[in-house]
Amino acid sequence: MKEFSAEWKSSRNPGKQRKYRSGAPLHVKQKFVHSHLSKDLREKYGRRNIALRKGDKVKIMRGQFRKHEGKVESIDLKNTSIFVNGVEITKRDGTKKMLALHPSNLTITELNLEDKLRQKTLERK
């Protein structure tokens, strides 16, 4: 496989777009895990989206669990998946499994502001 190149993102070819997103290193994939802010947070901080963190409260906007609210349990950067507390599917054998969600289908309703660095990034803009 070819080395990762930032030039792929400027291509219009869907295959190259997929290759860019799947083959990106983790420090670039971190930028793909952004989600929209709710209307009141958008007015408060003056920005449209922010990177998701563990402990953020989110509302699911699409899919089977639409309108469900919960805290972010974990984030899988490799597959750009978000796992929300209380969002589980029952498998055929009866066991429960956390459902992986895409960040574009979530809206942040409450931020986890324990980290001082995150507070500074919000005040920056």
CSV table of N, CA and C in Angstrom, one decimal:
chain,number,residue,atom,x,y,z
A,1,MET,N,0.8,-1.2,0.0
A,1,MET,CA,0.0,0.0,0.0
A,1,MET,C,0.9,1.2,0.0
A,2,LYS,N,0.4,2.3,-0.7
A,2,LYS,CA,1.1,3.5,-0.8
A,2,LYS,C,1.1,4.2,0.6
A,3,GLU,N,2.1,5.0,0.8
A,3,GLU,CA,2.2,5.8,2.1
A,3,GLU,C,1.0,6.8,2.1
A,4,PHE,N,0.6,7.2,3.3
A,4,PHE,CA,-0.4,8.2,3.5
A,4,PHE,C,0.0,9.5,2.9
A,5,SER,N,-1.0,10.1,2.1
A,5,SER,CA,-0.7,11.4,1.5
A,5,SER,C,-1.9,12.3,1.8
A,6,ALA,N,-1.6,13.6,2.1
A,6,ALA,CA,-2.7,14.6,2.4
A,6,ALA,C,-3.3,15.1,1.1
A,7,GLU,N,-2.6,14.8,-0.1
A,7,GLU,CA,-3.2,15.2,-1.4
A,7,GLU,C,-4.5,14.5,-1.8
A,8,TRP,N,-4.7,13.3,-1.2
A,8,TRP,CA,-5.9,12.6,-1.6
A,8,TRP,C,-7.2,13.3,-1.2
A,9,LYS,N,-7.1,14.1,-0.1
A,9,LYS,CA,-8.4,14.8,0.3
A,9,LYS,C,-8.8,15.8,-0.7
A,10,SER,N,-7.9,16.3,-1.6
A,10,SER,CA,-8.3,17.3,-2.6
A,10,SER,C,-8.9,16.7,-3.8
A,11,SER,N,-8.9,15.3,-3.9
A,11,SER,CA,-9.4,14.6,-5.1
A,11,SER,C,-11.0,14.6,-5.0
A,12,ARG,N,-11.6,14.5,-6.2
A,12,ARG,CA,-13.0,14.4,-6.2
A,12,ARG,C,-13.4,12.9,-6.4
A,13,ASN,N,-12.5,12.1,-6.6
A,13,ASN,CA,-12.7,10.6,-6.8
A,13,ASN,C,-13.1,10.0,-5.5
A,14,PRO,N,-14.3,9.4,-5.4
A,14,PRO,CA,-14.8,8.8,-4.2
A,14,PRO,C,-13.9,7.7,-3.6
A,15,GLY,N,-13.3,7.0,-4.5
A,15,GLY,CA,-12.4,5.9,-4.0
A,15,GLY,C,-11.2,6.5,-3.3
A,16,LYS,N,-10.6,7.6,-3.8
A,16,LYS,CA,-9.5,8.2,-3.2
A,16,LYS,C,-9.9,8.9,-1.9
A,17,GLN,N,-11.1,9.4,-1.8
A,17,GLN,CA,-11.7,9.9,-0.6
A,17,GLN,C,-11.7,8.8,0.5
A,18,ARG,N,-12.3,7.7,0.1
A,18,ARG,CA,-12.3,6.6,1.1
A,18,ARG,C,-11.0,6.1,1.5
A,19,LYS,N,-10.0,6.1,0.6
A,19,LYS,CA,-8.7,5.6,0.9
A,19,LYS,C,-8.0,6.6,1.9
A,20,TYR,N,-8.3,7.9,1.7
A,20,TYR,CA,-7.7,9.0,2.6
A,20,TYR,C,-8.3,8.8,4.0
A,21,ARG,N,-9.6,8.5,4.1
A,21,ARG,CA,-10.2,8.4,5.4
A,21,ARG,C,-9.8,7.1,6.1
A,22,SER,N,-9.7,6.0,5.4
A,22,SER,CA,-9.4,4.7,6.0
A,22,SER,C,-7.9,4.6,6.3
A,23,GLY,N,-7.1,5.2,5.5
A,23,GLY,CA,-5.7,5.0,5.7
A,23,GLY,C,-5.0,6.1,6.5
A,24,ALA,N,-5.8,7.1,7.0
A,24,ALA,CA,-5.2,8.2,7.7
A,24,ALA,C,-4.7,7.8,9.1
A,25,PRO,N,-3.6,8.4,9.5
A,25,PRO,CA,-3.1,8.1,10.8
A,25,PRO,C,-4.0,8.7,11.9
A,26,LEU,N,-3.8,8.2,13.2
A,26,LEU,CA,-4.8,8.6,14.2
A,26,LEU,C,-4.8,10.1,14.5
A,27,HIS,N,-3.7,10.8,14.3
A,27,HIS,CA,-3.8,12.2,14.6
A,27,HIS,C,-4.6,13.0,13.6
A,28,VAL,N,-4.8,12.4,12.4
A,28,VAL,CA,-5.7,13.0,11.4
A,28,VAL,C,-7.1,12.5,11.6
A,29,LYS,N,-7.3,11.2,12.0
A,29,LYS,CA,-8.6,10.7,12.3
A,29,LYS,C,-9.3,11.3,13.5
A,30,GLN,N,-8.5,11.9,14.4
A,30,GLN,CA,-9.1,12.7,15.5
A,30,GLN,C,-10.0,13.8,15.0
A,31,LYS,N,-9.6,14.4,13.8
A,31,LYS,CA,-10.4,15.5,13.3
A,31,LYS,C,-11.7,15.0,12.7
A,32,PHE,N,-11.8,13.7,12.4
A,32,PHE,CA,-13.1,13.2,11.8
A,32,PHE,C,-14.1,12.9,12.9
A,33,VAL,N,-13.7,13.0,14.2
A,33,VAL,CA,-14.6,12.7,15.3
A,33,VAL,C,-15.2,14.0,15.9
A,34,HIS,N,-15.6,14.9,15.0
A,34,HIS,CA,-16.3,16.1,15.4
A,34,HIS,C,-17.8,15.9,15.3
A,35,SER,N,-18.6,16.6,16.1
A,35,SER,CA,-20.0,16.5,16.1
A,35,SER,C,-20.6,17.9,16.3
A,36,HIS,N,-21.8,18.1,15.7
A,36,HIS,CA,-22.5,19.4,15.9
A,36,HIS,C,-22.9,19.7,17.3
A,37,LEU,N,-22.9,21.0,17.6
A,37,LEU,CA,-23.4,21.4,18.9
A,37,LEU,C,-24.8,21.7,18.9
A,38,SER,N,-25.5,21.6,20.0
A,38,SER,CA,-26.9,22.0,20.0
A,38,SER,C,-27.1,23.5,19.9
A,39,LYS,N,-28.3,24.0,19.6
A,39,LYS,CA,-28.5,25.4,19.3
A,39,LYS,C,-28.0,26.3,20.4
A,40,ASP,N,-28.4,25.9,21.7
A,40,ASP,CA,-28.0,26.8,22.8
A,40,ASP,C,-26.5,26.8,23.0
A,41,LEU,N,-25.8,25.7,22.8
A,41,LEU,CA,-24.3,25.6,22.9
A,41,LEU,C,-23.7,26.4,21.8
A,42,ARG,N,-24.3,26.3,20.6
A,42,ARG,CA,-23.8,27.0,19.4
A,42,ARG,C,-23.8,28.6,19.7
A,43,GLU,N,-24.8,29.1,20.3
A,43,GLU,CA,-24.9,30.5,20.6
A,43,GLU,C,-23.9,30.9,21.7
A,44,LYS,N,-23.8,30.0,22.7
A,44,LYS,CA,-22.9,30.3,23.8
A,44,LYS,C,-21.4,30.3,23.4
A,45,TYR,N,-21.0,29.4,22.6
A,45,TYR,CA,-19.6,29.3,22.3
A,45,TYR,C,-19.2,29.9,20.9
A,46,GLY,N,-20.2,30.2,20.1
A,46,GLY,CA,-20.0,30.8,18.8
A,46,GLY,C,-19.3,29.9,17.8
A,47,ARG,N,-19.5,28.6,17.9
A,47,ARG,CA,-19.0,27.7,16.9
A,47,ARG,C,-20.0,26.6,16.6
A,48,ARG,N,-19.8,26.0,15.5
A,48,ARG,CA,-20.8,25.0,15.0
A,48,ARG,C,-20.6,23.6,15.5
A,49,ASN,N,-19.3,23.2,15.6
A,49,ASN,CA,-19.0,21.8,16.0
A,49,ASN,C,-17.8,21.8,16.9
A,50,ILE,N,-17.6,20.6,17.5
A,50,ILE,CA,-16.4,20.4,18.3
A,50,ILE,C,-16.1,18.9,18.4
A,51,ALA,N,-14.8,18.6,18.7
A,51,ALA,CA,-14.4,17.2,18.8
A,51,ALA,C,-15.1,16.6,20.0
A,52,LEU,N,-15.6,15.3,19.8
A,52,LEU,CA,-16.3,14.6,20.8
A,52,LEU,C,-15.2,14.1,21.9
A,53,ARG,N,-15.7,14.0,23.1
A,53,ARG,CA,-14.9,13.5,24.2
A,53,ARG,C,-15.7,12.5,25.0
A,54,LYS,N,-15.0,11.7,25.7
A,54,LYS,CA,-15.7,10.8,26.6
A,54,LYS,C,-16.3,11.6,27.8
A,55,GLY,N,-17.6,11.3,28.1
A,55,GLY,CA,-18.3,12.1,29.1
A,55,GLY,C,-19.2,13.2,28.6
A,56,ASP,N,-19.1,13.5,27.3
A,56,ASP,CA,-20.0,14.5,26.7
A,56,ASP,C,-21.4,13.8,26.6
A,57,LYS,N,-22.4,14.7,26.8
A,57,LYS,CA,-23.8,14.2,26.7
A,57,LYS,C,-24.3,14.5,25.2
A,58,VAL,N,-24.8,13.4,24.5
A,58,VAL,CA,-25.2,13.6,23.1
A,58,VAL,C,-26.6,13.1,22.9
A,59,LYS,N,-27.2,13.6,21.8
A,59,LYS,CA,-28.5,13.2,21.4
A,59,LYS,C,-28.3,12.6,20.0
A,60,ILE,N,-28.9,11.4,19.8
A,60,ILE,CA,-28.8,10.7,18.6
A,60,ILE,C,-29.9,11.2,17.6
A,61,MET,N,-29.5,11.6,16.4
A,61,MET,CA,-30.4,12.3,15.5
A,61,MET,C,-30.9,11.3,14.4
A,62,ARG,N,-30.2,10.2,14.1
A,62,ARG,CA,-30.6,9.3,13.1
A,62,ARG,C,-30.6,7.9,13.5
A,63,GLY,N,-31.4,7.0,12.9
A,63,GLY,CA,-31.3,5.6,13.2
A,63,GLY,C,-32.3,5.1,14.1
A,64,GLN,N,-32.1,3.8,14.6
A,64,GLN,CA,-33.0,3.1,15.4
A,64,GLN,C,-33.2,3.8,16.8
A,65,PHE,N,-32.1,4.4,17.3
A,65,PHE,CA,-32.2,5.1,18.6
A,65,PHE,C,-32.4,6.6,18.5
A,66,ARG,N,-33.0,7.0,17.5
A,66,ARG,CA,-33.2,8.5,17.3
A,66,ARG,C,-33.9,9.1,18.5
A,67,LYS,N,-33.5,10.3,18.9
A,67,LYS,CA,-34.0,11.1,20.0
A,67,LYS,C,-33.5,10.5,21.4
A,68,HIS,N,-32.7,9.5,21.4
A,68,HIS,CA,-32.2,9.0,22.6
A,68,HIS,C,-31.0,9.9,23.1
A,69,GLU,N,-30.9,10.2,24.4
A,69,GLU,CA,-29.8,10.9,24.9
A,69,GLU,C,-29.0,10.1,25.9
A,70,GLY,N,-27.7,10.3,25.9
A,70,GLY,CA,-26.8,9.5,26.7
A,70,GLY,C,-25.4,10.1,26.7
A,71,LYS,N,-24.6,9.6,27.6
A,71,LYS,CA,-23.2,10.0,27.7
A,71,LYS,C,-22.3,9.2,26.8
A,72,VAL,N,-21.3,9.8,26.3
A,72,VAL,CA,-20.3,9.1,25.4
A,72,VAL,C,-19.5,8.1,26.3
A,73,GLU,N,-19.6,6.8,26.1
A,73,GLU,CA,-19.0,5.8,26.9
A,73,GLU,C,-17.5,5.7,26.4
A,74,SER,N,-17.3,5.5,25.1
A,74,SER,CA,-16.0,5.4,24.5
A,74,SER,C,-16.0,5.8,23.1
A,75,ILE,N,-14.8,6.1,22.6
A,75,ILE,CA,-14.6,6.5,21.2
A,75,ILE,C,-13.5,5.6,20.5
A,76,ASP,N,-13.9,5.1,19.4
A,76,ASP,CA,-12.9,4.2,18.6
A,76,ASP,C,-12.4,5.1,17.4
A,77,LEU,N,-11.2,5.6,17.6
A,77,LEU,CA,-10.6,6.4,16.5
A,77,LEU,C,-10.4,5.6,15.2
A,78,LYS,N,-9.9,4.4,15.4
A,78,LYS,CA,-9.6,3.6,14.2
A,78,LYS,C,-10.7,3.4,13.3
A,79,ASN,N,-12.0,3.2,13.8
A,79,ASN,CA,-13.1,3.0,13.0
A,79,ASN,C,-14.1,4.2,13.0
A,80,THR,N,-13.6,5.3,13.6
A,80,THR,CA,-14.4,6.6,13.8
A,80,THR,C,-15.8,6.2,14.3
A,81,SER,N,-15.9,5.5,15.4
A,81,SER,CA,-17.1,5.1,16.0
A,81,SER,C,-17.3,5.6,17.4
A,82,ILE,N,-18.5,6.0,17.7
A,82,ILE,CA,-18.8,6.5,19.1
A,82,ILE,C,-19.8,5.5,19.7
A,83,PHE,N,-19.5,5.2,21.0
A,83,PHE,CA,-20.4,4.3,21.8
A,83,PHE,C,-21.0,5.1,22.9
A,84,VAL,N,-22.4,5.1,22.9
A,84,VAL,CA,-23.2,5.9,23.8
A,84,VAL,C,-23.8,5.0,24.9
A,85,ASN,N,-23.8,5.5,26.1
A,85,ASN,CA,-24.4,4.8,27.2
A,85,ASN,C,-25.9,4.5,27.0
A,86,GLY,N,-26.3,3.3,27.1
A,86,GLY,CA,-27.7,2.9,27.0
A,86,GLY,C,-28.1,2.5,25.6
A,87,VAL,N,-27.2,2.6,24.6
A,87,VAL,CA,-27.5,2.3,23.2
A,87,VAL,C,-26.9,0.9,23.0
A,88,GLU,N,-27.8,-0.1,23.2
A,88,GLU,CA,-27.3,-1.5,23.0
A,88,GLU,C,-28.3,-2.3,22.1
A,89,ILE,N,-27.8,-3.2,21.4
A,89,ILE,CA,-28.7,-4.1,20.6
A,89,ILE,C,-28.6,-5.5,21.2
A,90,THR,N,-29.6,-6.3,21.2
A,90,THR,CA,-29.6,-7.6,21.7
A,90,THR,C,-29.3,-8.6,20.5
A,91,LYS,N,-28.3,-9.4,20.7
A,91,LYS,CA,-27.9,-10.3,19.7
A,91,LYS,C,-28.8,-11.5,19.7
A,92,ARG,N,-28.7,-12.4,18.8
A,92,ARG,CA,-29.6,-13.6,18.6
A,92,ARG,C,-29.4,-14.5,19.8
A,93,ASP,N,-28.2,-14.6,20.4
A,93,ASP,CA,-28.0,-15.5,21.5
A,93,ASP,C,-28.4,-14.9,22.8
A,94,GLY,N,-28.9,-13.7,22.8
A,94,GLY,CA,-29.4,-13.0,24.0
A,94,GLY,C,-28.4,-12.0,24.7
A,95,THR,N,-27.2,-12.0,24.2
A,95,THR,CA,-26.2,-11.1,24.8
A,95,THR,C,-26.4,-9.7,24.2
A,96,LYS,N,-26.0,-8.7,25.0
A,96,LYS,CA,-26.2,-7.3,24.6
A,96,LYS,C,-24.8,-6.8,24.1
A,97,LYS,N,-24.9,-5.9,23.0
A,97,LYS,CA,-23.7,-5.4,22.4
A,97,LYS,C,-23.9,-3.9,22.2
A,98,MET,N,-22.9,-3.1,22.5
A,98,MET,CA,-22.9,-1.6,22.3
A,98,MET,C,-23.0,-1.4,20.8
A,99,LEU,N,-23.8,-0.4,20.4
A,99,LEU,CA,-24.0,-0.1,19.0
A,99,LEU,C,-23.0,1.0,18.7
A,100,ALA,N,-22.3,0.9,17.6
A,100,ALA,CA,-21.3,1.9,17.2
A,100,ALA,C,-22.1,2.9,16.3
A,101,LEU,N,-21.9,4.2,16.7
A,101,LEU,CA,-22.5,5.3,16.0
A,101,LEU,C,-21.5,6.2,15.3
A,102,HIS,N,-21.9,6.8,14.2
A,102,HIS,CA,-21.1,7.8,13.5
A,102,HIS,C,-21.3,9.1,14.1
A,103,PRO,N,-20.2,9.9,14.2
A,103,PRO,CA,-20.3,11.2,14.9
A,103,PRO,C,-21.2,12.2,14.1
A,104,SER,N,-21.4,12.0,12.8
A,104,SER,CA,-22.3,12.9,12.0
A,104,SER,C,-23.7,12.7,12.4
A,105,ASN,N,-24.1,11.6,13.1
A,105,ASN,CA,-25.5,11.4,13.4
A,105,ASN,C,-25.8,11.8,14.9
A,106,LEU,N,-24.9,12.5,15.5
A,106,LEU,CA,-25.0,12.9,16.9
A,106,LEU,C,-25.0,14.4,17.0
A,107,THR,N,-25.6,14.9,18.1
A,107,THR,CA,-25.6,16.3,18.4
A,107,THR,C,-25.2,16.4,19.9
A,108,ILE,N,-24.2,17.3,20.2
A,108,ILE,CA,-23.7,17.4,21.6
A,108,ILE,C,-24.7,18.4,22.3
A,109,THR,N,-25.2,17.9,23.4
A,109,THR,CA,-26.2,18.7,24.2
A,109,THR,C,-25.5,19.2,25.5
A,110,GLU,N,-24.5,18.6,26.0
A,110,GLU,CA,-23.8,19.0,27.2
A,110,GLU,C,-22.3,18.6,27.1
A,111,LEU,N,-21.4,19.6,27.3
A,111,LEU,CA,-20.0,19.3,27.2
A,111,LEU,C,-19.4,18.9,28.5
A,112,ASN,N,-18.3,18.0,28.4
A,112,ASN,CA,-17.5,17.6,29.6
A,112,ASN,C,-16.4,18.6,29.7
A,113,LEU,N,-16.5,19.5,30.6
A,113,LEU,CA,-15.5,20.6,30.8
A,113,LEU,C,-14.5,20.4,31.9
A,114,GLU,N,-14.2,19.1,32.2
A,114,GLU,CA,-13.2,18.8,33.3
A,114,GLU,C,-11.8,19.2,32.9
A,115,ASP,N,-11.5,19.1,31.6
A,115,ASP,CA,-10.2,19.4,31.0
A,115,ASP,C,-10.0,20.9,30.8
A,116,LYS,N,-9.0,21.4,31.4
A,116,LYS,CA,-8.7,22.9,31.3
A,116,LYS,C,-8.3,23.2,29.9
A,117,LEU,N,-7.6,22.3,29.2
A,117,LEU,CA,-7.2,22.6,27.8
A,117,LEU,C,-8.4,22.7,26.9
A,118,ARG,N,-9.5,21.9,27.1
A,118,ARG,CA,-10.7,22.0,26.3
A,118,ARG,C,-11.4,23.3,26.6
A,119,GLN,N,-11.4,23.8,27.8
A,119,GLN,CA,-12.0,25.1,28.1
A,119,GLN,C,-11.3,26.2,27.3
A,120,LYS,N,-10.0,26.1,27.3
A,120,LYS,CA,-9.2,27.2,26.5
A,120,LYS,C,-9.6,27.1,25.0
A,121,THR,N,-9.7,26.0,24.5
A,121,THR,CA,-10.0,25.9,23.0
A,121,THR,C,-11.4,26.4,22.7
A,122,LEU,N,-12.4,26.3,23.7
A,122,LEU,CA,-13.7,26.9,23.5
A,122,LEU,C,-13.7,28.4,23.6
A,123,GLU,N,-12.8,28.9,24.5
A,123,GLU,CA,-12.8,30.4,24.7
A,123,GLU,C,-12.0,31.1,23.6
A,124,ARG,N,-11.2,30.3,22.8
A,124,ARG,CA,-10.3,30.8,21.8
A,124,ARG,C,-11.1,31.6,20.7
A,125,LYS,N,-12.2,31.0,20.3
A,125,LYS,CA,-12.9,31.6,19.1
A,125,LYS,C,-13.8,32.7,19.6
